[in-house]
Coordinates of C-alpha atoms in Angstrom, one line a residue:
X1206 CA 185.5 -61.8 179.5
X1207 CA 182.4 -62.5 181.5
X1208 CA 182.8 -62.4 185.3
X1209 CA 182.9 -65.8 186.9
X1210 CA 179.6 -66.8 188.4
X1211 CA 180.1 -67.4 192.1
X1212 CA 179.1 -66.1 195.5
X1213 CA 181.6 -63.2 195.0
X1214 CA 179.1 -61.7 192.4
X1215 CA 176.7 -60.9 195.1
X1216 CA 178.5 -61.0 198.5
X1217 CA 181.4 -58.8 199.7
X1218 CA 181.2 -59.7 203.4
X1219 CA 178.9 -61.4 205.9
X1220 CA 176.8 -58.3 206.5
X1221 CA 175.5 -58.6 202.9
X1222 CA 173.7 -61.8 203.9
X1223 CA 171.7 -60.2 206.7
X1224 CA 167.9 -59.9 206.3
X1225 CA 167.0 -56.2 206.9
X1226 CA 164.0 -55.1 208.8
X1227 CA 162.3 -54.0 205.6
X1228 CA 162.8 -57.4 204.0
X1229 CA 161.5 -59.1 207.2
X1230 CA 158.4 -56.8 207.1
X1231 CA 157.8 -57.6 203.4
X1232 CA 158.1 -61.3 204.1
X1233 CA 155.6 -61.2 206.9
X1234 CA 153.1 -59.2 204.7
X1235 CA 153.6 -61.7 201.9
X1236 CA 152.9 -64.6 204.3
X1237 CA 149.7 -62.8 205.6
X1238 CA 148.4 -62.2 202.1
X1239 CA 149.0 -65.9 201.2
X1240 CA 147.1 -67.0 204.3
X1241 CA 144.2 -64.9 203.2
X1242 CA 144.3 -66.6 199.8
X1243 CA 144.3 -70.0 201.5
X1244 CA 141.4 -68.9 203.7
X1245 CA 139.3 -67.7 200.7
X1246 CA 137.7 -71.1 199.9
X1247 CA 136.7 -71.7 203.5
X1248 CA 135.1 -68.3 203.7
X1249 CA 133.1 -68.8 200.5
X1250 CA 132.0 -72.3 201.7
X1251 CA 130.8 -70.7 205.0
X1252 CA 128.8 -68.2 203.0
X1253 CA 127.2 -71.0 200.9
X1254 CA 126.4 -72.9 204.1
X1255 CA 124.7 -69.9 205.6
X1256 CA 122.5 -69.4 202.5
X1257 CA 121.4 -73.0 202.4
X1258 CA 120.9 -73.4 206.2
X1259 CA 118.6 -70.3 206.1
X1260 CA 116.1 -72.5 204.3
X1261 CA 115.0 -74.2 207.5
X1262 CA 113.3 -72.7 210.5
X1263 CA 114.5 -75.0 213.2
X1264 CA 118.1 -76.4 213.8
X1265 CA 116.9 -80.1 213.8
X1266 CA 115.6 -79.6 210.3
X1267 CA 119.1 -79.3 209.1
X1268 CA 119.4 -83.1 209.2
X1269 CA 116.7 -83.3 206.5
X1270 CA 119.1 -81.7 204.0
X1271 CA 121.3 -84.7 203.1
X1272 CA 123.8 -82.6 201.2
X1273 CA 124.6 -80.6 204.4
X1274 CA 125.7 -83.7 206.3
X1275 CA 129.5 -83.2 205.6
X1276 CA 129.3 -79.6 206.6
X1277 CA 127.3 -80.4 209.8
X1278 CA 130.1 -82.9 210.6
X1279 CA 132.7 -80.2 210.2
X1280 CA 130.7 -77.8 212.4
X1281 CA 130.4 -80.5 215.1
X1282 CA 134.2 -80.5 215.3
X1283 CA 135.0 -83.8 213.7
X1284 CA 138.1 -83.9 211.6
X1285 CA 138.3 -85.9 208.3
X1286 CA 140.7 -88.3 210.0
X1287 CA 138.3 -89.0 212.8
X1288 CA 135.6 -90.1 210.4
X1289 CA 137.6 -93.3 209.6
X1290 CA 136.9 -94.5 213.2
X1291 CA 133.2 -93.5 213.4
X1292 CA 130.1 -95.2 212.1
X1293 CA 127.3 -93.2 210.4
X1294 CA 125.3 -93.5 213.7
X1295 CA 128.3 -92.1 215.6
X1296 CA 128.5 -89.2 213.1
X1297 CA 124.7 -88.5 213.5
X1298 CA 125.1 -88.5 217.2
X1299 CA 127.8 -85.9 217.0
X1300 CA 125.6 -83.7 214.8
X1301 CA 122.7 -84.0 217.2
X1302 CA 125.0 -83.0 220.0
X1303 CA 125.9 -79.9 218.1
X1304 CA 122.3 -79.1 217.4
X1305 CA 121.1 -79.7 221.0
X1306 CA 124.0 -78.2 222.9
X1307 CA 124.8 -75.2 220.7
X1308 CA 122.4 -74.5 217.8
X1309 CA 119.0 -74.7 219.6
X1310 CA 120.2 -72.6 222.6
X1311 CA 121.2 -69.9 220.0
X1312 CA 117.5 -69.4 219.1
X1313 CA 116.9 -67.4 215.9
X1314 CA 120.7 -67.0 215.6
X1315 CA 121.3 -70.7 215.1
X1316 CA 122.5 -70.3 211.5
X1317 CA 125.2 -67.8 212.5
X1318 CA 126.2 -70.2 215.3
X1319 CA 126.5 -73.0 212.8
X1320 CA 128.7 -70.9 210.5
X1321 CA 130.9 -69.9 213.4
X1322 CA 131.5 -73.5 214.4
X1323 CA 132.1 -74.6 210.8
X1324 CA 134.8 -71.9 210.5
X1325 CA 136.4 -73.0 213.7
X1326 CA 136.9 -76.5 212.4
X1327 CA 138.1 -75.2 209.0
X1328 CA 140.5 -72.9 210.9
X1329 CA 142.3 -76.0 212.1
X1330 CA 142.7 -77.2 208.5
X1331 CA 144.0 -73.7 207.5
X1332 CA 146.5 -73.8 210.4
X1333 CA 147.9 -77.0 209.0
X1334 CA 148.3 -75.5 205.6
X1335 CA 149.8 -72.3 207.1
X1336 CA 152.5 -74.4 208.9
X1337 CA 153.8 -75.5 205.6
X1338 CA 153.4 -72.1 203.9
X1339 CA 156.9 -70.7 204.6
X1340 CA 158.5 -73.7 202.9
X1341 CA 156.2 -73.7 199.8
X1342 CA 156.5 -69.9 199.4
X1343 CA 160.3 -70.2 199.6
X1344 CA 160.3 -72.9 196.9
X1345 CA 158.0 -70.8 194.7
X1346 CA 160.1 -67.7 195.0
X1347 CA 163.3 -69.7 194.2
X1348 CA 161.7 -71.4 191.2
X1349 CA 160.3 -68.2 189.9
X1350 CA 163.8 -66.6 190.0
X1351 CA 165.2 -69.7 188.3
X1352 CA 162.6 -69.6 185.6
X1353 CA 163.2 -65.8 185.1
X1354 CA 167.0 -66.3 184.6
X1355 CA 166.3 -69.2 182.1
X1356 CA 163.9 -66.9 180.2
X1357 CA 166.4 -64.1 180.1
X1358 CA 169.0 -66.4 178.6
X1359 CA 166.2 -67.7 176.3
X1360 CA 167.0 -71.3 177.3
X1361 CA 164.7 -74.0 176.5
X1362 CA 163.7 -76.3 179.4
X1363 CA 161.5 -79.2 180.4
X1364 CA 159.7 -79.3 183.7
X1365 CA 158.2 -82.1 185.8
X1366 CA 154.8 -81.6 187.5
X1367 CA 154.5 -82.3 191.2
X1368 CA 151.2 -84.2 190.8
X1369 CA 152.0 -87.1 188.5
X1370 CA 155.7 -86.6 188.1
X1371 CA 155.3 -86.2 184.3
X1372 CA 157.6 -84.2 182.1
X1373 CA 156.4 -81.2 179.9
X1374 CA 158.0 -78.9 177.4
X1375 CA 158.6 -75.3 178.2
X1376 CA 155.1 -73.6 178.0
X1377 CA 154.3 -70.5 175.9
X1378 CA 153.2 -68.8 179.2
X1379 CA 154.8 -69.8 182.5
X1380 CA 152.4 -67.8 184.8
X1381 CA 152.1 -69.7 188.2
X1382 CA 154.3 -72.4 186.8
X1383 CA 156.5 -72.2 190.0
X1384 CA 153.5 -73.7 191.9
X1385 CA 153.6 -76.9 189.9
X1386 CA 157.2 -77.8 189.5
X1387 CA 158.9 -80.9 191.0
X1388 CA 162.0 -80.8 188.7
X1389 CA 163.3 -78.7 185.8
X1390 CA 165.9 -79.5 183.2
X1391 CA 168.0 -77.4 180.8
X1392 CA 171.3 -77.5 178.9
X1393 CA 174.4 -75.5 179.4
X1394 CA 177.9 -75.5 177.9
X1395 CA 178.9 -78.5 180.0
X1396 CA 175.9 -80.6 179.1
X1397 CA 172.4 -81.5 180.4
X1398 CA 171.4 -80.4 183.9
X1399 CA 168.3 -81.4 185.9
X1400 CA 167.3 -79.8 189.2
X1401 CA 164.9 -81.8 191.5
X1402 CA 163.2 -80.6 194.6
X1403 CA 162.6 -82.5 197.9
X1404 CA 163.9 -85.9 196.8
X1405 CA 165.6 -88.6 198.8
X1406 CA 169.3 -88.8 198.0
X1407 CA 170.2 -92.5 198.5
X1408 CA 173.7 -92.1 199.8
X1409 CA 172.6 -89.5 202.3
X1410 CA 169.4 -91.4 203.2
X1411 CA 167.6 -88.1 203.6
X1412 CA 165.4 -85.8 201.6
X1413 CA 167.4 -82.9 200.2
X1414 CA 165.7 -79.6 199.3
X1415 CA 167.6 -79.0 196.0
X1416 CA 169.6 -81.5 194.0
X1417 CA 171.3 -80.6 190.8
X1418 CA 172.1 -83.6 188.6
X1419 CA 174.1 -84.3 185.5
X1420 CA 171.7 -85.7 182.9
X1421 CA 168.8 -85.2 180.6
X1422 CA 165.2 -84.7 181.8
X1423 CA 164.2 -88.1 180.5
X1424 CA 166.8 -89.7 182.8
X1425 CA 165.0 -88.5 185.9
X1426 CA 162.2 -90.9 186.7
X1427 CA 160.6 -90.6 190.1
X1428 CA 157.9 -93.3 189.7
X1429 CA 156.9 -96.3 187.7
X1430 CA 159.0 -98.2 185.2
X1431 CA 162.6 -97.1 185.0
X1432 CA 162.6 -95.3 188.4
X1433 CA 165.2 -97.8 189.8
X1434 CA 167.7 -96.6 187.2
X1435 CA 166.9 -92.9 187.5
X1436 CA 169.9 -90.5 187.6
X1437 CA 169.0 -89.5 191.2
X1438 CA 170.0 -93.1 192.2
X1439 CA 173.5 -92.6 190.7
X1440 CA 175.9 -91.0 193.2
X1441 CA 178.2 -89.8 190.4
X1442 CA 175.4 -87.7 188.8
X1443 CA 175.2 -85.2 191.7
X1444 CA 176.7 -81.8 190.9
X1445 CA 175.3 -79.6 193.7
X1446 CA 173.0 -80.1 196.7
X1447 CA 171.4 -77.3 198.6
X1448 CA 169.2 -76.4 201.6
X1449 CA 166.4 -73.9 201.2
X1450 CA 164.8 -72.2 204.2
X1451 CA 161.8 -70.0 203.5
X1452 CA 160.8 -69.0 207.1
X1453 CA 161.0 -65.2 207.5
X1454 CA 160.7 -65.0 211.3
X1455 CA 164.0 -63.8 212.8
X1456 CA 163.3 -65.8 216.0
X1457 CA 163.6 -69.0 214.0
X1458 CA 166.5 -68.0 211.8
X1459 CA 169.2 -69.6 213.9
X1460 CA 167.4 -72.9 214.2
X1461 CA 166.8 -73.0 210.5
X1462 CA 170.5 -72.5 209.8
X1463 CA 171.5 -75.1 212.3
X1464 CA 169.1 -77.6 210.7
X1465 CA 170.4 -76.7 207.2
X1466 CA 174.0 -76.8 208.3
X1467 CA 173.6 -80.2 209.8
X1468 CA 172.0 -81.4 206.6
X1469 CA 174.8 -79.9 204.4
X1470 CA 177.5 -81.5 206.7
X1471 CA 175.7 -84.9 206.3
X1472 CA 175.7 -84.5 202.5
X1473 CA 179.5 -83.7 202.5
X1474 CA 180.3 -86.5 204.9
X1475 CA 178.3 -89.0 202.9
X1476 CA 179.9 -88.2 199.6
X1477 CA 183.4 -88.0 201.2
X1478 CA 183.1 -91.7 202.0
X1479 CA 183.0 -92.5 198.3
X1480 CA 185.6 -89.8 197.4
X1481 CA 183.1 -87.5 195.7
X1482 CA 182.7 -83.8 196.4
X1483 CA 179.6 -82.3 195.0
X1484 CA 179.0 -78.6 195.6
X1485 CA 176.8 -77.5 198.5
X1486 CA 174.8 -74.3 198.9
X1487 CA 172.4 -72.5 201.2
X1488 CA 169.5 -70.1 200.5
X1489 CA 167.5 -68.7 203.4
X1490 CA 164.9 -66.0 203.9
X1491 CA 165.8 -65.0 207.5
X1492 CA 169.5 -64.6 208.1
X1493 CA 170.7 -62.9 211.3
X1494 CA 174.2 -61.5 212.1
X1495 CA 175.7 -64.4 214.0
X1496 CA 174.7 -67.0 211.3
X1497 CA 175.8 -64.7 208.5
X1498 CA 179.3 -64.8 209.8
X1499 CA 179.3 -68.5 210.0
X1500 CA 177.9 -68.9 206.5
X1501 CA 180.4 -66.4 205.0
X1502 CA 183.3 -68.1 206.7
X1503 CA 182.2 -71.4 205.1
X1504 CA 182.1 -69.7 201.7
X1505 CA 185.6 -68.3 202.2
X1506 CA 187.0 -71.7 203.3
X1507 CA 185.1 -73.3 200.3
X1508 CA 183.3 -75.7 202.7
X1509 CA 180.2 -74.1 201.3
X1510 CA 180.1 -73.4 197.5
X1511 CA 177.5 -70.7 197.4
X1512 CA 174.9 -68.9 199.5
X1513 CA 172.3 -66.2 199.2
X1514 CA 169.5 -64.5 200.9
X1515 CA 166.1 -65.5 199.6
X1516 CA 164.7 -62.1 200.5
X1517 CA 167.2 -60.2 198.5
X1518 CA 166.4 -60.4 194.8
X1519 CA 170.0 -59.7 193.5
X1520 CA 171.4 -62.5 195.6
X1521 CA 168.6 -65.0 194.7
X1522 CA 169.1 -64.3 191.0
X1523 CA 172.9 -64.7 191.3
X1524 CA 172.5 -68.1 193.0
X1525 CA 170.1 -69.2 190.3
X1526 CA 172.5 -68.0 187.6
X1527 CA 175.3 -69.9 189.3
X1528 CA 173.2 -73.1 189.4
X1529 CA 172.3 -72.8 185.7
X1530 CA 176.0 -72.6 184.8
X1531 CA 177.2 -75.5 186.8

């Protein structure tokens, strides 16, 4: 007889949950590499800007190249949001300020000065993307593991894209598919199951990271006609709800767990009011000793149905396996 799929498959005690130094190191390196990938377009844009700007001999002549206007605006320090409040004359004034105050004093090095200032502004944009990086990387890692387990079981599935919220059949190749998924649906022995990410759960009145629903993929409609009768609006369809924290920094681990624990408690309390008890679970990349004890105690008491460390492959696969079988 097959072993029951539960947290006991991958956890013997609270220490098993703790993120090791090696796993933390690997997580930071993965984050750094991803930041470099995010930065690549900006670096290439800066190279192109340098090549085109070198066609002029004086900084003020840059204004004569109409196509460079957006890049000059960026180099002047103006954000995309600020342009909504500025007229064309205001924008030209900002560019002239850049030229007179910084590019002309740079002499023959004005092109390099332009590129540096362009990259400074783009660095702010990159910083905004990087702040959301831990969460998106965590989601991707979780989804890649889920897809891998489904593939090992040779299960057919449908997936919803995170752009237009349209459903698609399982592709012949799923390379990078984890970057595009909003929801995924499959069938197990108990029926149809659909997992949706980052969606508002009406009874909780909050966005929940992971929600497993009873129902076919066609019954989850997140926009347009039929969305009011979507299965995620039906409290009785919720099988399991989970919190996913992808941050790897040990300094923020405790805070991430507190936030997740509060969210999980809110879920349980909300469903308790209508006498329903969907399962709850937690997956985190950075788990320290003190929080690991609290998480494990909740598992033993059945307050929490499952938990695993996102940084430990065996635990992540086991949690995904558990979800697929619910």
